Short mmCIF file of C-alpha atoms in Angstrom, two decimals:
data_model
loop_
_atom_site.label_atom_id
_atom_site.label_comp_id
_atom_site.label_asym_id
_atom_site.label_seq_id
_atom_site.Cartn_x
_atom_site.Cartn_y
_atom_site.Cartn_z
CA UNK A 28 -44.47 2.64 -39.80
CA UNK A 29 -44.31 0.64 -36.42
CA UNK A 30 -44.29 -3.21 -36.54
CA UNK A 31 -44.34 -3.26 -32.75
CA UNK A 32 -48.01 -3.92 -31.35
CA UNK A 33 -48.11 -2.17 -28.06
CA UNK A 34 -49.83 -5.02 -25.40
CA UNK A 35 -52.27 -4.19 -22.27
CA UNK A 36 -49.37 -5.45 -20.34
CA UNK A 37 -47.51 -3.26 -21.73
CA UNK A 38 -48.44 -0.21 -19.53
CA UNK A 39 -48.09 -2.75 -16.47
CA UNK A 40 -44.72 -3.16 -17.15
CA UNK A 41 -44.45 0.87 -17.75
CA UNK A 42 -45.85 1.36 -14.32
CA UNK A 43 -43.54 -0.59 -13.06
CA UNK A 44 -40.31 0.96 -14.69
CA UNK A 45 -41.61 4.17 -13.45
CA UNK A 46 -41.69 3.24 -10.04
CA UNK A 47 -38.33 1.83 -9.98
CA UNK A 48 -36.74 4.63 -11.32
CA UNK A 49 -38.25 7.01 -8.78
CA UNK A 50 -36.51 4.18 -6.04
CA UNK A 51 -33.47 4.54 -7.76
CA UNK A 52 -33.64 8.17 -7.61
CA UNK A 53 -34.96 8.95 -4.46
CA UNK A 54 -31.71 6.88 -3.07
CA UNK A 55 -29.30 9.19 -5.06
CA UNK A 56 -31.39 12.26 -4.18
CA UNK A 57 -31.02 10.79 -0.38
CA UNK A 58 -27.38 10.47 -0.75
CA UNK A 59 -26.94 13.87 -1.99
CA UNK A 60 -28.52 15.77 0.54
CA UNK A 61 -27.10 13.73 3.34
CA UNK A 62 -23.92 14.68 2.06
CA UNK A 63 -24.39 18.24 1.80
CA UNK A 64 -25.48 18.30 5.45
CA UNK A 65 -22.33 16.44 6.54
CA UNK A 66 -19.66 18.20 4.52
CA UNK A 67 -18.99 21.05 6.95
CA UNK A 68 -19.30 18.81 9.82
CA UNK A 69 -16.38 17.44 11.67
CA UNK A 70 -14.83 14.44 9.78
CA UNK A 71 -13.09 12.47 12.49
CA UNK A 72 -16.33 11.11 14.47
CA UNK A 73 -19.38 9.57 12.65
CA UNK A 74 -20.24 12.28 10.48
CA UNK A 75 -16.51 11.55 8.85
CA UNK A 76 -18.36 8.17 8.25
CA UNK A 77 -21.44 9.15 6.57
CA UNK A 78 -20.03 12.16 4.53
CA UNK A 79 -18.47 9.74 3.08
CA UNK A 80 -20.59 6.85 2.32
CA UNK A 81 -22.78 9.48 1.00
CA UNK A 82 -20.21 10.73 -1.15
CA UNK A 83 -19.18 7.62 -2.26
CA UNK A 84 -22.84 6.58 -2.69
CA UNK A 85 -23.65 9.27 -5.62
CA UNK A 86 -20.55 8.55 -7.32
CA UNK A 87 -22.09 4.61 -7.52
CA UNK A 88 -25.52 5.85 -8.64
CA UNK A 89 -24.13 8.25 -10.77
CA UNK A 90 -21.62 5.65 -12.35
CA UNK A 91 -24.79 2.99 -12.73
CA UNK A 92 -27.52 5.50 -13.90
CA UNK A 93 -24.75 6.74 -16.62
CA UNK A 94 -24.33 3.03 -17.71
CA UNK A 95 -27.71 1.94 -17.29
CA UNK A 96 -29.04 5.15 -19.34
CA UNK A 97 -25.76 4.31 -22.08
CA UNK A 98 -27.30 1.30 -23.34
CA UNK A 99 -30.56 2.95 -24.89
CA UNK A 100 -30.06 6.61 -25.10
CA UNK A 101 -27.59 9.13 -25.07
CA UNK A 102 -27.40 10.20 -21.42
CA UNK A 103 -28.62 14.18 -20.65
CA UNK A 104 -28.60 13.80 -24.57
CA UNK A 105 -24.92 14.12 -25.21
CA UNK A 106 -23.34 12.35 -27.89
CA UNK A 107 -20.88 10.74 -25.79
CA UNK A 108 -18.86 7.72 -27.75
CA UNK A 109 -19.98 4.61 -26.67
CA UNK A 110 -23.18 5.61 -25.73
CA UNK A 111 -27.24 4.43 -27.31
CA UNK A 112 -25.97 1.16 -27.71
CA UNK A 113 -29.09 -0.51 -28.70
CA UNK A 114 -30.09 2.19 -31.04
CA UNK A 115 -26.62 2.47 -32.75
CA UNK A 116 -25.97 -1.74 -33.14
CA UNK A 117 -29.50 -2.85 -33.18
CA UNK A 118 -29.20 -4.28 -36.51
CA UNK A 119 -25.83 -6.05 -35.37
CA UNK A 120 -27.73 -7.36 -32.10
CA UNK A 121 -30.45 -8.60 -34.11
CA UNK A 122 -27.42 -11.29 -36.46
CA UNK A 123 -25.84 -11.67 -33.32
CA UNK A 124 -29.31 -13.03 -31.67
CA UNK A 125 -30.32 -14.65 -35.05
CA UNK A 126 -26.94 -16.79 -34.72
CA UNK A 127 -26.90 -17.50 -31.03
CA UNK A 128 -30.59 -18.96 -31.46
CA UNK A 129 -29.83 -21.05 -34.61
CA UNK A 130 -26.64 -22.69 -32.88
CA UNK A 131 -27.88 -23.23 -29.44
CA UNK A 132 -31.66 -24.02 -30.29
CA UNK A 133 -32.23 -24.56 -33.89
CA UNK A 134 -29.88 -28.06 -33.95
CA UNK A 135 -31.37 -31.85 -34.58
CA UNK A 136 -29.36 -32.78 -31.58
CA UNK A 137 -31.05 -30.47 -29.00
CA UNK A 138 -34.29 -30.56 -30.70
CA UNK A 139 -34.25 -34.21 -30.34
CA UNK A 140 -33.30 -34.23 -26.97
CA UNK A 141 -35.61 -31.43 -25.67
CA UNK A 142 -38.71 -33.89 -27.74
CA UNK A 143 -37.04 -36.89 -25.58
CA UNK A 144 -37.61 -35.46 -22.34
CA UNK A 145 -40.95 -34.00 -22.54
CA UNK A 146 -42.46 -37.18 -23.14
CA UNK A 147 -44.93 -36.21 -25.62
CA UNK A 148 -46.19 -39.80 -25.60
CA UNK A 149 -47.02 -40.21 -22.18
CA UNK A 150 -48.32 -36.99 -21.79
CA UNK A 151 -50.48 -37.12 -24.75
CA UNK A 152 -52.08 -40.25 -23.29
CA UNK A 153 -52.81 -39.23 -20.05
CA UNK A 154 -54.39 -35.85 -21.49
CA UNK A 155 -56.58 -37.54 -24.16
CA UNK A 156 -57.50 -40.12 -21.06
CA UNK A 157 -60.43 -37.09 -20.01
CA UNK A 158 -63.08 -36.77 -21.30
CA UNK A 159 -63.12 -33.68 -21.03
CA UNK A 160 -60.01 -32.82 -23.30
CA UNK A 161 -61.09 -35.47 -25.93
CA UNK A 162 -64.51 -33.19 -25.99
CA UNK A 163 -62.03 -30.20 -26.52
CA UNK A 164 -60.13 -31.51 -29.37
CA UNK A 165 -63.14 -32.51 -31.37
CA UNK A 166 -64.66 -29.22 -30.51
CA UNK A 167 -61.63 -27.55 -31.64
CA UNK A 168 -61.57 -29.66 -34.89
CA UNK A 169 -65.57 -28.79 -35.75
CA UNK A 170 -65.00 -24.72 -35.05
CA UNK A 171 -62.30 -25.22 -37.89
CA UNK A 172 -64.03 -27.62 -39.79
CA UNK A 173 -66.85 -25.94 -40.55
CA UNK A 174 -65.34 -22.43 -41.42
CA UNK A 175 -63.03 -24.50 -43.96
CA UNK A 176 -65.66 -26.17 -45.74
CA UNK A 177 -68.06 -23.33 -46.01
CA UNK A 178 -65.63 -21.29 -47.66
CA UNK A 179 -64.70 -23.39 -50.39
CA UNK A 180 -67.10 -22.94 -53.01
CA UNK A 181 -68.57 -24.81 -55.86
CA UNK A 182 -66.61 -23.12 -57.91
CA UNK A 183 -63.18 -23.16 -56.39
CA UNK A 184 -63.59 -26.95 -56.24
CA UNK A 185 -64.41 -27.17 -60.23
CA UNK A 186 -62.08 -24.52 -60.63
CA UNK A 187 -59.87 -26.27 -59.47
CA UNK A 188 -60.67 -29.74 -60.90
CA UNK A 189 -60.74 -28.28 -64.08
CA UNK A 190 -57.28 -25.90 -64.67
CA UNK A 191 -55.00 -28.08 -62.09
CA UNK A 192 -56.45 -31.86 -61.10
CA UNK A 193 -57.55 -33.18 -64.11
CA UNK A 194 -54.98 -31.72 -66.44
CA UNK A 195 -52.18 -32.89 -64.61
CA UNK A 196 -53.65 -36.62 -64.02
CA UNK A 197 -54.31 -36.37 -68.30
CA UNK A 198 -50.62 -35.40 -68.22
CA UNK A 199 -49.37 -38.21 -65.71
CA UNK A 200 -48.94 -41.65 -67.31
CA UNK A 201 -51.45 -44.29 -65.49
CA UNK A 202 -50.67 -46.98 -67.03
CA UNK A 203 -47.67 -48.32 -65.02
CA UNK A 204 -48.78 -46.77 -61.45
CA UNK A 205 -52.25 -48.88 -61.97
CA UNK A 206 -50.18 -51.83 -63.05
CA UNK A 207 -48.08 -51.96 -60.06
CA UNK A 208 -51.11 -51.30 -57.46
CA UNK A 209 -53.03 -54.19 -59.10
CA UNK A 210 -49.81 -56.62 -59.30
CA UNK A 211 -49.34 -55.71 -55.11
CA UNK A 212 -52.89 -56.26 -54.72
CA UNK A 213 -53.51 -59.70 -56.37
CA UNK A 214 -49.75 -60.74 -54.43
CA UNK A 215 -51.36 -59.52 -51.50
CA UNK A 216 -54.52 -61.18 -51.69
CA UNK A 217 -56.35 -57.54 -51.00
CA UNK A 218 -58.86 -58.02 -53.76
CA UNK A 219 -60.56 -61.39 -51.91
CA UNK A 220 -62.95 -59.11 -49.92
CA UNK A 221 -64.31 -57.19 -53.04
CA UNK A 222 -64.85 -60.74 -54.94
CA UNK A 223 -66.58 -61.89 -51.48
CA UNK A 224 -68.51 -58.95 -51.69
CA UNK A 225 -69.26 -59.44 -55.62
CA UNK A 226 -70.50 -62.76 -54.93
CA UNK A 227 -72.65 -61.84 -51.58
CA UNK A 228 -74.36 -59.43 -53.98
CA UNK A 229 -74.95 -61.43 -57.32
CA UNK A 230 -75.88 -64.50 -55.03
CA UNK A 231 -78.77 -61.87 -53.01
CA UNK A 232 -79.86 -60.96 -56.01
CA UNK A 233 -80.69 -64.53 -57.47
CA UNK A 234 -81.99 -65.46 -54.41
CA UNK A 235 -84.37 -62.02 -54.65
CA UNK A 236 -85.26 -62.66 -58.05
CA UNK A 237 -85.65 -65.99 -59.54
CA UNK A 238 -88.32 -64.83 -62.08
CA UNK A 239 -85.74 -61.69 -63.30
CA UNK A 240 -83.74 -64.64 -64.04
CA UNK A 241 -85.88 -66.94 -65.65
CA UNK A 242 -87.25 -64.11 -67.66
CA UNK A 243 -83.69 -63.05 -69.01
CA UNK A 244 -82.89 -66.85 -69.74
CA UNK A 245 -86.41 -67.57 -70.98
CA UNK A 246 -85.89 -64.50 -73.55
CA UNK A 247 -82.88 -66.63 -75.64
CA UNK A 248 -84.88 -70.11 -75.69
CA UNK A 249 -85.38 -71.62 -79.16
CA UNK A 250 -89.09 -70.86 -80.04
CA UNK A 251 -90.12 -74.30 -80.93
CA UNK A 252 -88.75 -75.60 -77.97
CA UNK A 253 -92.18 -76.35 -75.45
CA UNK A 254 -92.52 -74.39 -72.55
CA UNK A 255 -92.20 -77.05 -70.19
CA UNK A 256 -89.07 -78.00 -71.40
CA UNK A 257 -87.93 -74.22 -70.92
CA UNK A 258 -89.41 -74.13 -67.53
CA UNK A 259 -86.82 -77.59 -66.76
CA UNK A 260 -83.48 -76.31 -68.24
CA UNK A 261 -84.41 -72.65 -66.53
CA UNK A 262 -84.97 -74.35 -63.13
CA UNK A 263 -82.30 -76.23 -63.89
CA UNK A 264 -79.26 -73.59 -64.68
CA UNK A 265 -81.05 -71.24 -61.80
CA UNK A 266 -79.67 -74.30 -59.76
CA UNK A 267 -76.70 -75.05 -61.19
CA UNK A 268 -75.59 -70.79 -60.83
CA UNK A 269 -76.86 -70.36 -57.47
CA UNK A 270 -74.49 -73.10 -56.04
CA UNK A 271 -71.67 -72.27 -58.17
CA UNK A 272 -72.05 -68.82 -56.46
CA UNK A 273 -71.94 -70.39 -52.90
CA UNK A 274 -68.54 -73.13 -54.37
CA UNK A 275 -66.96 -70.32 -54.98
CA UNK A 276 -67.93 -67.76 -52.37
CA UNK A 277 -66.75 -70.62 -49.77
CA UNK A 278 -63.97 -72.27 -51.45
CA UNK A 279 -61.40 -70.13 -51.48
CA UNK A 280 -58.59 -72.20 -53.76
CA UNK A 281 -61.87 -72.30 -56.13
CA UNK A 282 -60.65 -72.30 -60.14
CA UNK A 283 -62.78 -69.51 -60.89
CA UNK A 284 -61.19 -67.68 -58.22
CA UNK A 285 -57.46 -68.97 -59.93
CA UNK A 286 -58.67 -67.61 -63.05
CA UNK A 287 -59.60 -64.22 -61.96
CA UNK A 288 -56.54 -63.98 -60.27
CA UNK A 289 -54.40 -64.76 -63.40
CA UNK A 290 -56.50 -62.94 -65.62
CA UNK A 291 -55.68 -60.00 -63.05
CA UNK A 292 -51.89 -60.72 -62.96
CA UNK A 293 -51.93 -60.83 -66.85
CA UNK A 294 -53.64 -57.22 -67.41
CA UNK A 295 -51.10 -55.93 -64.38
CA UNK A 296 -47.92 -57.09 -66.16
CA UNK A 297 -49.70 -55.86 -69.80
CA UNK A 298 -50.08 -52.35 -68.11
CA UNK A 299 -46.62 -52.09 -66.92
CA UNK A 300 -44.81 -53.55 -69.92
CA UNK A 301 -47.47 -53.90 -73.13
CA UNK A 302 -46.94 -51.02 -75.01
CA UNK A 303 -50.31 -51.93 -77.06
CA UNK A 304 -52.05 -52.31 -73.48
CA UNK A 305 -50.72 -48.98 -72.20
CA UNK A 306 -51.67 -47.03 -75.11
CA UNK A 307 -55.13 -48.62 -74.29
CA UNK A 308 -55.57 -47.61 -71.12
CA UNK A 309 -54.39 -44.25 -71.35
CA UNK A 310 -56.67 -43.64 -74.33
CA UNK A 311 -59.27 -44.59 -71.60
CA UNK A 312 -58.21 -42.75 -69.11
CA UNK A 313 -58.03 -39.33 -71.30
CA UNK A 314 -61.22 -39.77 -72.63
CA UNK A 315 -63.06 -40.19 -68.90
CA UNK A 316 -61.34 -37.14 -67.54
CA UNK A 317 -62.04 -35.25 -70.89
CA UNK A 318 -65.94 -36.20 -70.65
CA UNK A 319 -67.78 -33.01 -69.44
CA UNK A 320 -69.57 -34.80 -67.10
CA UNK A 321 -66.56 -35.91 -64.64
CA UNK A 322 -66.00 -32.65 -63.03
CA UNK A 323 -69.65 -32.19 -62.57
CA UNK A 324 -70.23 -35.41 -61.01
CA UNK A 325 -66.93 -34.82 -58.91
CA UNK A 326 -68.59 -31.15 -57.64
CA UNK A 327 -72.01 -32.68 -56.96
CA UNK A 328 -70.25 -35.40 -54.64
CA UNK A 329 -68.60 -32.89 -53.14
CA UNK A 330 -71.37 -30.96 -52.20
CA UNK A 331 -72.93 -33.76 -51.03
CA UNK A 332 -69.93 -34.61 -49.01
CA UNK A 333 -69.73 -31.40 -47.66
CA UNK A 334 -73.31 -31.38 -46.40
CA UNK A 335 -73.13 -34.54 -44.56
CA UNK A 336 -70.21 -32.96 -43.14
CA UNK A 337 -70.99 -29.75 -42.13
CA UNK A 338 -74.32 -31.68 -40.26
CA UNK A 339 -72.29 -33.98 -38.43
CA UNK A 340 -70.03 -31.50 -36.96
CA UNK A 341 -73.04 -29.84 -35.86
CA UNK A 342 -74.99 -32.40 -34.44
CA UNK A 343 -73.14 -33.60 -31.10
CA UNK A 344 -75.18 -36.66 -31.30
CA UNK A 345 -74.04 -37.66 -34.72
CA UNK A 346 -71.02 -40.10 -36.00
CA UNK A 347 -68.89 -37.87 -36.41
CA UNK A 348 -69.00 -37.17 -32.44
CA UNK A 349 -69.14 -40.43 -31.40
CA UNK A 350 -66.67 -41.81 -33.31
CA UNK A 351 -64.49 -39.57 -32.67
CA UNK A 352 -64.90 -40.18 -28.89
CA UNK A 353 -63.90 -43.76 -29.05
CA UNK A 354 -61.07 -43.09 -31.53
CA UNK A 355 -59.45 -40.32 -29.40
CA UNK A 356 -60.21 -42.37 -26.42
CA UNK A 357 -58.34 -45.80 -27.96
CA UNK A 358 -55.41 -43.59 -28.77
CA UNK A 359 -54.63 -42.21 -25.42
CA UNK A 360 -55.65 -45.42 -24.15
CA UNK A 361 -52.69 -46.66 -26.30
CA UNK A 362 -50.17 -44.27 -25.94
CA UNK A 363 -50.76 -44.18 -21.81
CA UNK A 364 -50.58 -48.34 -21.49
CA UNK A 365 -48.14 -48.89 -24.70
CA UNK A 366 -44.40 -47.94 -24.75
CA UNK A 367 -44.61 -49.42 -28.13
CA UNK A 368 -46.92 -46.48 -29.37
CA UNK A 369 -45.26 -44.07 -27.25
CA UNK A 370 -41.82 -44.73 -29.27
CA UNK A 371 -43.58 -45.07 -32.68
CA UNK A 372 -45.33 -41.50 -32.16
CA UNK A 373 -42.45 -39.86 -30.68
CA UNK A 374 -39.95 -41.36 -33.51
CA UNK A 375 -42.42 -40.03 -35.78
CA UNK A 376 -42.52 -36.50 -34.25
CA UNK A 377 -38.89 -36.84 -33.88
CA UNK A 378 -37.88 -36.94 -37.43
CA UNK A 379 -40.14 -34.72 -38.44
CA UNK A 380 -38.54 -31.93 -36.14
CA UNK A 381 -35.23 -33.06 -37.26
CA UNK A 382 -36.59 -32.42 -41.08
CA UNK A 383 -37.89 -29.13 -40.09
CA UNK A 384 -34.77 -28.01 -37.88
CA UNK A 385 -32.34 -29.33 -40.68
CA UNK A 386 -34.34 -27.74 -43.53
CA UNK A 387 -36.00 -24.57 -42.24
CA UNK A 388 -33.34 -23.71 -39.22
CA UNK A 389 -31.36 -21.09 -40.59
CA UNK A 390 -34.61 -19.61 -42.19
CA UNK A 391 -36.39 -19.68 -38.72
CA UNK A 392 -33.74 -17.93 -36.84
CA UNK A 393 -33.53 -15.31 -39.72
CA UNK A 394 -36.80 -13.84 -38.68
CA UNK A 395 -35.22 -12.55 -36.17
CA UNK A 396 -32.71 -10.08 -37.64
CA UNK A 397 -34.89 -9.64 -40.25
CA UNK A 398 -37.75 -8.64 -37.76
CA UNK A 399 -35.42 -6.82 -35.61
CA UNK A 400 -33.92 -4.69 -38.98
CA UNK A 401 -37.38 -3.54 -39.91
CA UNK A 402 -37.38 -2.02 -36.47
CA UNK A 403 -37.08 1.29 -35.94
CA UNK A 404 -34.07 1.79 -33.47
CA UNK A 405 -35.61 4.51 -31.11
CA UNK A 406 -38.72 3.12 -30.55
CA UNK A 407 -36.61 -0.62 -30.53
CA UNK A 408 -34.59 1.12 -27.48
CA UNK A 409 -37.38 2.06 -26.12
CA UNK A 410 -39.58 -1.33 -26.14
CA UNK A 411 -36.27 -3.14 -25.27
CA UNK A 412 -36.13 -0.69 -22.26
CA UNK A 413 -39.46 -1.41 -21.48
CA UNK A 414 -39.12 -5.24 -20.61
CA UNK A 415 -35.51 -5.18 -19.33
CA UNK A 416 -35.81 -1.54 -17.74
CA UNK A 417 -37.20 -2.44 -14.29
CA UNK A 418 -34.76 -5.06 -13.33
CA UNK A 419 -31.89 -2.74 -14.81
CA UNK A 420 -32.88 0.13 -12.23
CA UNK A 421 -32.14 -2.42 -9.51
CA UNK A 422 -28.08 -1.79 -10.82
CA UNK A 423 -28.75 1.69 -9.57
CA UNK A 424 -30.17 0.73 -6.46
CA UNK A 425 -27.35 -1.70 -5.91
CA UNK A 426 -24.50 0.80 -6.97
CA UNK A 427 -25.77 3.46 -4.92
CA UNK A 428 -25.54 0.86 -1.65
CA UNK A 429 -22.12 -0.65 -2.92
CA UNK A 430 -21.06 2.54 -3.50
CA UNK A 431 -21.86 3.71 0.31
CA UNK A 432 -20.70 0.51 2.06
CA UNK A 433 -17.14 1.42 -0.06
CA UNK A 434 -16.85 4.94 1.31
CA UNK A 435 -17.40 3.84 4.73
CA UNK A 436 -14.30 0.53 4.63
CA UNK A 437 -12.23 3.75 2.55
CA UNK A 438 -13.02 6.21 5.02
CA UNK A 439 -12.45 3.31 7.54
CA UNK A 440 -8.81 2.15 6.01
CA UNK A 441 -8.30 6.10 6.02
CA UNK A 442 -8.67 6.69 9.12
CA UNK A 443 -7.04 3.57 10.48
CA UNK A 444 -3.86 4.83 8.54
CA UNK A 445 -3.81 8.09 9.97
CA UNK A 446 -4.00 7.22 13.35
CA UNK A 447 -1.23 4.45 12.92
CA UNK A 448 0.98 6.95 11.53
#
C-alpha cells in the first residue's frame, strides 16, 4: 500500500527532471563524440586541446552521473557497495531527520524567538483593521459553525448528559466549590447587581399592580375587621413596601442589604465547613440532577439554542454579524494602537507554544521517522528523486564542464613540461 499521494505538481516537477537529464546527457553524448573525432588527430596543436577536454569531460560526467544515480538506485543495476543509498538507509534517514528537526526546531528557545519576531500582535491588528478580513473570519467561523451544530443531535446531547455530565457532577462534591464561589462573590461585592436587579423587578411589579397586592394582603385581614379599616392599613403597608424597596435599592450600606450579605457569608462558610449543611446540599443537588425532567429541559434549551444559532449565522443582518464586526474590529483596533495588548496576546501565545514544544516535541518530530518507515523504500527513492532530482542533474552538467576545463590546464601543464624539457 502507498501512503504517498501523487500531486498535479507532481508531473511538473517530472517534466522537469526529464528535461534536465536529457541536458545532462546530451553534454556527455557531446563530449564523447568530439572525442572520438579528435583522437586520431594530431595532439600537439588545438585538437591536442580538445581531445582532451573531451576526454576529461566524460570522465566528469561519468564520475557525477555514477554518484548522482548512487544515491537512489543501483547504477546500470549493479549491486555495487555503497550504492541505493536512500533505499538501503531510508529508515536511518528518516531518525536522523526526526532528530535534526526536534533539536534545531522543536526547542522553547527557538520557538519563542521565531513567535518574537513575527510580531503576531502587530500583524494581527493591522489584518483585522479591514474590513474585509474581519468579514472573512466571521465567514469562516459560520461555514464551521453551522456544520458543527447540525450534526450534533438530540440525542448525542442527552446521550451525553445522561451517561457522562450528570453522573460525574452527582459524583463531584458541590458543596465546598459552591461555598467558595459564593464567599468570593459576597467579598467581591459581585452579587450587588442581581439584588439591584431583584429590587428593580419586585419594585415594577408593585408599581404594576397595586390591586394584586391589596388583594393578597386583603385575603389575611381579620373578618370582623370593617372594610374601610382594611382599605387604610392596605394603603398603608403598600406605602410603607414600596419605599422600603426604593431605601434599599438606593442606599447601598442599607441593613437589609447587611443582612443579606451575612446571611450569604453564613451559608458560604456552612457549605465549606458544616458537615450537617453539606450533607444538605448535596442531598439537593442529587435529587435535581436525578429528576427526569433535567436532561429534558437541558435538550429542549439546547435545541432552542441551537436554532437561534444556526439563524444568526445565516442571516448577515443579524447579531451575531454585527457584533461580531465591532468585536473583531475593537480587537485589532487594540492590538494595532496597544503594545500593552500586543505583549499580553503574544505572552499568551508564547507559553502556549512553549507548553506544546515542551510536551508534544519529541512526539511531533516522531512523525517523521515514523511516516518515513511506513514508506516503501523504492517508491521513497523515487519521490525523493523527484523533488531533489532536477537540481541534482545540474552536478552532471557542472562535472562534465569542470571536468573539460581540467583536461585542457592538464593537457596545458603537459605540454608546457614537454617543451621545457
Amino acid at each position: 500500500m502507498s501512503f504517498l499521494v501523487e500531486t498535479p505538481a507532481d508531473q511538473a516537477r517530472r517534466a522537469g527532471l526529464r528535461r534536465m537529464r536529457v541536458v545532462a546527457t546530451s553534454l556527455l553524448v557531446l563530449a564523447a563524440v568530439v572525442y572520438l573525432l579528435t583522437v586520431r588527430m594530431d595532439h600537439d596543436g588545438v585538437w591536442g586541446y580538445v581531445n582532451t577536454a573531451a576526454e576529461a569531460a566524460m570522465v566528469g560526467a561519468m564520475a557525477d552521473w555514477f554518484a548522482v544515480t548512487a544515491l537512489f538506485k543501483h547504477p546500470l543495476g549493479l549491486p555495487i557497495p555503497h550504492t541505493a543509498l536512500i533505499k538501503r538507509r531510508k529508515d536511518e534517514l528518516g531518525r536522523s531527520l526526526e532528530e535534526f528537526v526536534a533539536q534545531n526546531f522543536l526547542t522553547e528557545e527557538i520557538a519563542r524567538e521565531r513567535l518574537a519576531s513575527a510580531e503576531v500582535g502587530l500583524r494581527l491588528g493591522r489584518w483585522l483593521a479591514r474590513p474585509a478580513s474581519r468579514e472573512r473570519v466571521l465567514t469562516e467561523i459560520a461555514r464551521a459553525g453551522r456544520p458543527a451544530l447540525e450534526r450534533m443531535s438530540d440525542e448525542d446531547v442527552e446521550d451525553f448528559l445522561t451517561s457522562l455530565l450528570l453522573p460525574r457532577l452527582a459524583r463531584e462534591p458541590i458543596s465546598p466549590i459552591a461555598g467558595s464561589l459564593l464567599d468570593s462573590v459576597v467579598a467581591q461585592g459581585t452579587h450587588a447587581g442581581l439584588v439591584d436587579l431583584g429590587l428593580d423587578q419586585v419594585g415594577a411589579w408593585l408599581a404594576e399592580n397595586p390591586e394584586a397586592f391589596a388583594d393578597v394582603v386583603g385575603e389575611k385581614a381579620p373578618w370582623w375587621t370593617p372594610p374601610w379599616l382594611d382599605d387604610r392599613v392596605i394603603g398603608w403597608g403598600y406605602k410603607q413596601a414600596v419605599e422600603w424597596l426604593a431605601e434599599v435599592r438606593s442606599d447601598r450600606d442599607h441593613p437589609a442589604r447587611k443582612a443579606l450579605d451575612d446571611l450569604l457569608r453564613r451559608l458560604a462558610d456552612d457549605l465549606q465547613h458544616d458537615p450537617e449543611v453539606q450533607a444538605s446540599a448535596e442531598r439537593l443537588k442529587e435529587a435535581l440532577l436525578a429528576h427526569p425532567q433535567v436532561p429534558r429541559s437541558a435538550v429542549a434549551i439546547w435545541q432552542s439554542l441551537k436554532v437561534a444559532l444556526v439563524g444568526a449565522m445565516e442571516d448577515r443582518e443579524s447579531y451575531f454579524w454585527s457584533r461580531g464586526e465591532e468585536l473583531l474590529a475593537h480587537l485589532g483596533e487594540h492590538l494595532e494602537q496597544d503594545p500593552a495588548w500586543r505583549d499580553r496576546l503574544e505572552g499568551h501565545l508564547g507559553e502556549a507554544v512553549a507548553f506544546a514544544v515542551n510536551t508534544y516535541g519529541d512526539e511531533l518530530a516522531q512523525v517523521i521517522s515514523v511516516t518515513v518507515g511506513r514508506w516503501d523504500a523504492d517508491e521513497a527513492s523515487s519521490r525523493i528523486e523527484l523533488y531533489v532530482g532536477r537540481d541534482l542533474q545540474f552536478i552532471r552538467i557542472n562535472g562534465t564542464v569542470v571536468g573539460a576545463l581540467v583536461g585542457l590546464v592538464i593537457h596545458a601543464v603537459s605540454q608546457l613540461v614537454t617543451w621545457t624539457g
